[in-house]
PDB file of C-alpha atoms in Angstrom:
ATOM      1  CA  UNK A   1      -3.976   9.909  25.746  1.00  0.00           C
ATOM      2  CA  UNK A   2      -0.496  11.269  25.100  1.00  0.00           C
ATOM      3  CA  UNK A   3       1.326   8.095  23.683  1.00  0.00           C
ATOM      4  CA  UNK A   4      -1.113   5.843  23.761  1.00  0.00           C
ATOM      5  CA  UNK A   5      -1.998   3.832  21.299  1.00  0.00           C
ATOM      6  CA  UNK A   6      -4.995   3.325  20.176  1.00  0.00           C
ATOM      7  CA  UNK A   7      -6.878   0.861  16.875  1.00  0.00           C
ATOM      8  CA  UNK A   8      -7.722   3.563  13.761  1.00  0.00           C
ATOM      9  CA  UNK A   9      -9.441   2.985  10.595  1.00  0.00           C
ATOM     10  CA  UNK A  10      -8.882   5.953   8.504  1.00  0.00           C
ATOM     11  CA  UNK A  11     -10.033   6.900   5.130  1.00  0.00           C
ATOM     12  CA  UNK A  12      -9.477   9.787   3.094  1.00  0.00           C
ATOM     13  CA  UNK A  13      -7.507  11.750   1.134  1.00  0.00           C
ATOM     14  CA  UNK A  14      -3.050  11.170   0.253  1.00  0.00           C
ATOM     15  CA  UNK A  15      -2.571  15.329   1.696  1.00  0.00           C
ATOM     16  CA  UNK A  16       0.620  15.329   0.800  1.00  0.00           C
ATOM     17  CA  UNK A  17       3.287  13.774  -1.013  1.00  0.00           C
ATOM     18  CA  UNK A  18       4.537  10.423   0.102  1.00  0.00           C
ATOM     19  CA  UNK A  19       8.264  11.164   1.957  1.00  0.00           C
ATOM     20  CA  UNK A  20      10.603   8.453   1.989  1.00  0.00           C
ATOM     21  CA  UNK A  21      13.477   8.022   4.121  1.00  0.00           C
ATOM     22  CA  UNK A  22      15.530   5.102   6.013  1.00  0.00           C
ATOM     23  CA  UNK A  23      16.996   5.219   9.308  1.00  0.00           C
ATOM     24  CA  UNK A  24      20.999   5.126   9.485  1.00  0.00           C
ATOM     25  CA  UNK A  25      20.113   1.247  11.315  1.00  0.00           C
ATOM     26  CA  UNK A  26      18.246   0.706   7.089  1.00  0.00           C
ATOM     27  CA  UNK A  27      14.818   0.598   7.873  1.00  0.00           C
ATOM     28  CA  UNK A  28      12.889   1.975   5.291  1.00  0.00           C
ATOM     29  CA  UNK A  29      10.041   4.446   6.686  1.00  0.00           C
ATOM     30  CA  UNK A  30       7.602   6.406   4.548  1.00  0.00           C
ATOM     31  CA  UNK A  31       5.132   9.201   5.643  1.00  0.00           C
ATOM     32  CA  UNK A  32       2.428  11.758   4.294  1.00  0.00           C
ATOM     33  CA  UNK A  33      -0.683  13.117   5.957  1.00  0.00           C
ATOM     34  CA  UNK A  34      -3.976  12.024   4.771  1.00  0.00           C
ATOM     35  CA  UNK A  35      -6.768  14.253   5.496  1.00  0.00           C
ATOM     36  CA  UNK A  36     -10.074  13.052   5.871  1.00  0.00           C
ATOM     37  CA  UNK A  37     -13.186  14.525   5.743  1.00  0.00           C
ATOM     38  CA  UNK A  38     -16.002  14.158   8.244  1.00  0.00           C
ATOM     39  CA  UNK A  39     -19.960  14.194   6.774  1.00  0.00           C
ATOM     40  CA  UNK A  40     -23.044  13.920   8.184  1.00  0.00           C
ATOM     41  CA  UNK A  41     -26.587  14.432   7.324  1.00  0.00           C
ATOM     42  CA  UNK A  42     -28.337  17.088   9.152  1.00  0.00           C
ATOM     43  CA  UNK A  43     -32.596  15.909   9.212  1.00  0.00           C
ATOM     44  CA  UNK A  44     -33.864  19.210  10.005  1.00  0.00           C
ATOM     45  CA  UNK A  45     -32.031  19.808   5.886  1.00  0.00           C
ATOM     46  CA  UNK A  46     -32.476  16.210   4.701  1.00  0.00           C
ATOM     47  CA  UNK A  47     -29.289  16.682   2.923  1.00  0.00           C
ATOM     48  CA  UNK A  48     -25.256  15.361   3.624  1.00  0.00           C
ATOM     49  CA  UNK A  49     -23.252  18.062   4.712  1.00  0.00           C
ATOM     50  CA  UNK A  50     -19.088  18.088   5.628  1.00  0.00           C
ATOM     51  CA  UNK A  51     -18.954  18.678   9.418  1.00  0.00           C
ATOM     52  CA  UNK A  52     -14.847  19.376   9.945  1.00  0.00           C
ATOM     53  CA  UNK A  53     -12.255  17.234   8.028  1.00  0.00           C
ATOM     54  CA  UNK A  54      -9.652  15.571  10.261  1.00  0.00           C
ATOM     55  CA  UNK A  55      -5.807  15.901   9.772  1.00  0.00           C
ATOM     56  CA  UNK A  56      -3.202  12.021  10.111  1.00  0.00           C
ATOM     57  CA  UNK A  57      -0.056  12.170   9.524  1.00  0.00           C
ATOM     58  CA  UNK A  58       0.926   8.259   9.306  1.00  0.00           C
ATOM     59  CA  UNK A  59       3.844   6.547   8.751  1.00  0.00           C
ATOM     60  CA  UNK A  60       4.167   2.731   7.538  1.00  0.00           C
ATOM     61  CA  UNK A  61       7.548   0.218   7.994  1.00  0.00           C
ATOM     62  CA  UNK A  62       9.741  -2.063   5.952  1.00  0.00           C
ATOM     63  CA  UNK A  63       8.385  -2.985   3.160  1.00  0.00           C
ATOM     64  CA  UNK A  64       5.239  -1.922   3.191  1.00  0.00           C
ATOM     65  CA  UNK A  65       6.476   1.852   3.235  1.00  0.00           C
ATOM     66  CA  UNK A  66       8.334   0.076  -0.384  1.00  0.00           C
ATOM     67  CA  UNK A  67       4.936  -0.404  -1.779  1.00  0.00           C
ATOM     68  CA  UNK A  68       3.001   2.763  -0.123  1.00  0.00           C
ATOM     69  CA  UNK A  69       6.256   4.922  -1.222  1.00  0.00           C
ATOM     70  CA  UNK A  70       5.843   2.935  -5.166  1.00  0.00           C
ATOM     71  CA  UNK A  71       2.050   3.499  -4.862  1.00  0.00           C
ATOM     72  CA  UNK A  72       0.834   6.508  -3.305  1.00  0.00           C
ATOM     73  CA  UNK A  73       0.830  10.018  -4.599  1.00  0.00           C
ATOM     74  CA  UNK A  74      -0.998  13.108  -3.715  1.00  0.00           C
ATOM     75  CA  UNK A  75      -5.051  13.339  -3.896  1.00  0.00           C
ATOM     76  CA  UNK A  76      -5.377   9.479  -4.788  1.00  0.00           C
ATOM     77  CA  UNK A  77      -8.053   7.981  -1.703  1.00  0.00           C
ATOM     78  CA  UNK A  78      -6.969   5.639   0.521  1.00  0.00           C
ATOM     79  CA  UNK A  79      -8.079   3.292   3.579  1.00  0.00           C
ATOM     80  CA  UNK A  80      -5.866   2.194   6.632  1.00  0.00           C
ATOM     81  CA  UNK A  81      -5.062   0.530   9.955  1.00  0.00           C
ATOM     82  CA  UNK A  82      -3.385   0.786  12.496  1.00  0.00           C
ATOM     83  CA  UNK A  83      -1.845   2.592  15.773  1.00  0.00           C
ATOM     84  CA  UNK A  84      -2.963   5.781  16.752  1.00  0.00           C
ATOM     85  CA  UNK A  85      -1.039   7.962  18.443  1.00  0.00           C
ATOM     86  CA  UNK A  86      -1.796  12.405  20.060  1.00  0.00           C
ATOM     87  CA  UNK A  87       0.648  13.721  21.130  1.00  0.00           C
ATOM     88  CA  UNK A  88       1.179  17.645  21.435  1.00  0.00           C
ATOM     89  CA  UNK A  89       4.618  20.461  20.540  1.00  0.00           C
ATOM     90  CA  UNK A  90       5.169  22.981  21.277  1.00  0.00           C
ATOM     91  CA  UNK A  91       7.064  25.389  18.468  1.00  0.00           C
ATOM     92  CA  UNK A  92       7.820  28.915  19.584  1.00  0.00           C
ATOM     93  CA  UNK A  93       4.367  30.538  21.141  1.00  0.00           C
ATOM     94  CA  UNK A  94       2.472  27.844  18.415  1.00  0.00           C
ATOM     95  CA  UNK A  95       1.177  25.048  20.210  1.00  0.00           C
ATOM     96  CA  UNK A  96      -1.133  21.953  19.561  1.00  0.00           C
ATOM     97  CA  UNK A  97      -2.131  18.479  18.874  1.00  0.00           C
ATOM     98  CA  UNK A  98      -1.779  16.537  16.614  1.00  0.00           C
ATOM     99  CA  UNK A  99      -2.487  12.432  15.007  1.00  0.00           C
ATOM    100  CA  UNK A 100      -0.048  10.225  13.619  1.00  0.00           C
ATOM    101  CA  UNK A 101      -0.787   6.804  12.628  1.00  0.00           C
ATOM    102  CA  UNK A 102       1.193   3.700  12.200  1.00  0.00           C
ATOM    103  CA  UNK A 103      -0.114   1.900   9.754  1.00  0.00           C
ATOM    104  CA  UNK A 104      -0.538  -2.186   9.421  1.00  0.00           C
ATOM    105  CA  UNK A 105      -2.181  -1.820   6.119  1.00  0.00           C
ATOM    106  CA  UNK A 106      -2.561   0.592   3.210  1.00  0.00           C
ATOM    107  CA  UNK A 107      -4.253   0.720   0.244  1.00  0.00           C
ATOM    108  CA  UNK A 108      -6.782   2.512  -2.395  1.00  0.00           C
ATOM    109  CA  UNK A 109     -10.669   2.774  -1.562  1.00  0.00           C
ATOM    110  CA  UNK A 110     -11.609   1.230  -3.950  1.00  0.00           C
ATOM    111  CA  UNK A 111     -15.265   2.928  -3.772  1.00  0.00           C
ATOM    112  CA  UNK A 112     -14.076   6.285  -5.133  1.00  0.00           C
ATOM    113  CA  UNK A 113     -11.695   4.310  -8.711  1.00  0.00           C
ATOM    114  CA  UNK A 114      -9.267   1.131  -9.688  1.00  0.00           C
ATOM    115  CA  UNK A 115      -5.376  -0.097  -8.916  1.00  0.00           C
ATOM    116  CA  UNK A 116      -4.215  -2.746 -10.464  1.00  0.00           C
ATOM    117  CA  UNK A 117      -1.868  -5.058  -7.547  1.00  0.00           C
ATOM    118  CA  UNK A 118       1.222  -6.364  -8.070  1.00  0.00           C
ATOM    119  CA  UNK A 119       3.231  -9.056  -6.307  1.00  0.00           C
ATOM    120  CA  UNK A 120       6.784  -7.698  -4.660  1.00  0.00           C
ATOM    121  CA  UNK A 121       8.713 -10.105  -5.468  1.00  0.00           C
ATOM    122  CA  UNK A 122      10.787  -9.949  -2.002  1.00  0.00           C
ATOM    123  CA  UNK A 123      10.046 -12.515   0.882  1.00  0.00           C
ATOM    124  CA  UNK A 124       9.891 -10.455   4.332  1.00  0.00           C
ATOM    125  CA  UNK A 125      12.588 -11.463   7.696  1.00  0.00           C
ATOM    126  CA  UNK A 126       9.078 -12.013   9.564  1.00  0.00           C
ATOM    127  CA  UNK A 127       6.795 -14.697   7.497  1.00  0.00           C
ATOM    128  CA  UNK A 128       4.128 -15.493   9.119  1.00  0.00           C
ATOM    129  CA  UNK A 129       4.357 -18.804   5.930  1.00  0.00           C
ATOM    130  CA  UNK A 130       7.746 -20.995   7.405  1.00  0.00           C
ATOM    131  CA  UNK A 131      10.491 -20.790   5.373  1.00  0.00           C
ATOM    132  CA  UNK A 132      10.390 -24.778   4.432  1.00  0.00           C
ATOM    133  CA  UNK A 133       7.429 -23.501   3.005  1.00  0.00           C
ATOM    134  CA  UNK A 134       8.586 -21.325   0.423  1.00  0.00           C
ATOM    135  CA  UNK A 135      11.057 -22.488  -2.962  1.00  0.00           C
ATOM    136  CA  UNK A 136      13.310 -20.373  -3.760  1.00  0.00           C
ATOM    137  CA  UNK A 137      12.938 -18.074  -6.732  1.00  0.00           C
ATOM    138  CA  UNK A 138      16.362 -19.647  -8.709  1.00  0.00           C
ATOM    139  CA  UNK A 139      19.185 -17.627  -9.485  1.00  0.00           C
ATOM    140  CA  UNK A 140      16.981 -14.816  -7.715  1.00  0.00           C
ATOM    141  CA  UNK A 141      18.240 -13.168  -4.753  1.00  0.00           C
ATOM    142  CA  UNK A 142      15.251 -13.364  -2.446  1.00  0.00           C
ATOM    143  CA  UNK A 143      16.451  -9.333  -0.843  1.00  0.00           C
ATOM    144  CA  UNK A 144      16.642  -7.488  -3.951  1.00  0.00           C
ATOM    145  CA  UNK A 145      14.579  -4.712  -3.647  1.00  0.00           C
ATOM    146  CA  UNK A 146      12.763  -3.471  -6.863  1.00  0.00           C
ATOM    147  CA  UNK A 147      14.111  -1.793  -9.766  1.00  0.00           C
ATOM    148  CA  UNK A 148      13.360   1.974  -9.188  1.00  0.00           C
ATOM    149  CA  UNK A 149      12.581   4.410 -11.730  1.00  0.00           C
ATOM    150  CA  UNK A 150      13.502   7.515 -11.975  1.00  0.00           C
ATOM    151  CA  UNK A 151      11.341   9.629  -9.506  1.00  0.00           C
ATOM    152  CA  UNK A 152      13.040   6.226  -6.800  1.00  0.00           C
ATOM    153  CA  UNK A 153       9.279   4.741  -7.192  1.00  0.00           C
ATOM    154  CA  UNK A 154       9.158   1.226  -8.015  1.00  0.00           C
ATOM    155  CA  UNK A 155       8.652   0.916 -11.837  1.00  0.00           C
ATOM    156  CA  UNK A 156       7.328  -2.748 -11.870  1.00  0.00           C
ATOM    157  CA  UNK A 157       7.387  -5.414  -9.306  1.00  0.00           C
ATOM    158  CA  UNK A 158       7.561  -9.303 -10.226  1.00  0.00           C
ATOM    159  CA  UNK A 159       4.432 -12.542  -9.390  1.00  0.00           C
ATOM    160  CA  UNK A 160       7.078 -13.565  -6.245  1.00  0.00           C
ATOM    161  CA  UNK A 161       7.403 -17.091  -5.571  1.00  0.00           C
ATOM    162  CA  UNK A 162       4.154 -19.802  -4.698  1.00  0.00           C
ATOM    163  CA  UNK A 163       3.687 -21.374  -1.027  1.00  0.00           C
ATOM    164  CA  UNK A 164       3.475 -25.359  -1.403  1.00  0.00           C
ATOM    165  CA  UNK A 165       0.237 -26.544   0.467  1.00  0.00           C
ATOM    166  CA  UNK A 166       0.409 -29.424   2.766  1.00  0.00           C
ATOM    167  CA  UNK A 167      -1.334 -31.855   1.549  1.00  0.00           C
ATOM    168  CA  UNK A 168      -1.880 -31.383  -1.918  1.00  0.00           C
ATOM    169  CA  UNK A 169      -0.711 -32.950  -5.514  1.00  0.00           C
ATOM    170  CA  UNK A 170       1.887 -32.944  -6.118  1.00  0.00           C
ATOM    171  CA  UNK A 171       4.120 -30.363  -8.362  1.00  0.00           C
ATOM    172  CA  UNK A 172       7.095 -28.585  -9.613  1.00  0.00           C
ATOM    173  CA  UNK A 173       8.683 -25.575  -9.841  1.00  0.00           C
ATOM    174  CA  UNK A 174       6.976 -25.366 -12.654  1.00  0.00           C
ATOM    175  CA  UNK A 175       3.730 -24.431 -11.375  1.00  0.00           C
ATOM    176  CA  UNK A 176       4.270 -21.745  -8.461  1.00  0.00           C
ATOM    177  CA  UNK A 177       3.813 -19.228 -11.126  1.00  0.00           C
ATOM    178  CA  UNK A 178       0.404 -21.398 -12.321  1.00  0.00           C
ATOM    179  CA  UNK A 179      -2.834 -19.211 -13.014  1.00  0.00           C
ATOM    180  CA  UNK A 180      -4.077 -21.810 -11.026  1.00  0.00           C
ATOM    181  CA  UNK A 181      -2.085 -21.848  -8.039  1.00  0.00           C
ATOM    182  CA  UNK A 182      -4.095 -21.223  -4.523  1.00  0.00           C
ATOM    183  CA  UNK A 183      -2.873 -18.187  -3.911  1.00  0.00           C
TER     184      UNK A 183
END
C-alpha cells in the first residue's frame, strides 16, 4: 500500500501540540499526531476492553491549517476525514511503518465536549460559490490574516460576508449579517 491513498475517518485525541509552518511558496501547513484508541466488546466478560491504539500523523493545508492551529490543542478530542497514506521509514537501525492522513475536514468531537464556531472572514482562492455571488466587505481586505494572539493562535475571527441567494428577496448589504441569513 506504499504511496497509495485511501479515504479514512478517524476519531481520537490530539496527541501533540499542533505545529504551524509555511512552505517556501507560502502554503500554510499544520501538523499534529492523533491517537485513536480501539475498543471491542468482550462477550465472555460482557465488558468493553481496550484493544490498542492507532497513531496517525495528520497534516492540513491552506485555510484548514490556519483554523486547525488556532483551534486545536493537545488532548482535544477530534474527528477527521481525509486520505490515508502508509509509508515505510528507516532511521539508523530502526525501521517501521507510519500512517499519515491528509485531512480534508476536521473538528472537535462533540460527543466529548462543546465548542464554539466562529466563521472566518477570508474568502478562499478556490471558492465553491461563484465569485459574483459574494458581497465584498466594505473597506476590508478579503485576504487579511486573522489577528494572532501571543502564542500565534487566532484570538478572534470576524464573521464572513454572506452569499446572496439567486432569486432571494431583495436586500441590501445591511442584510448580510442578519440573524435570519440563510448561511
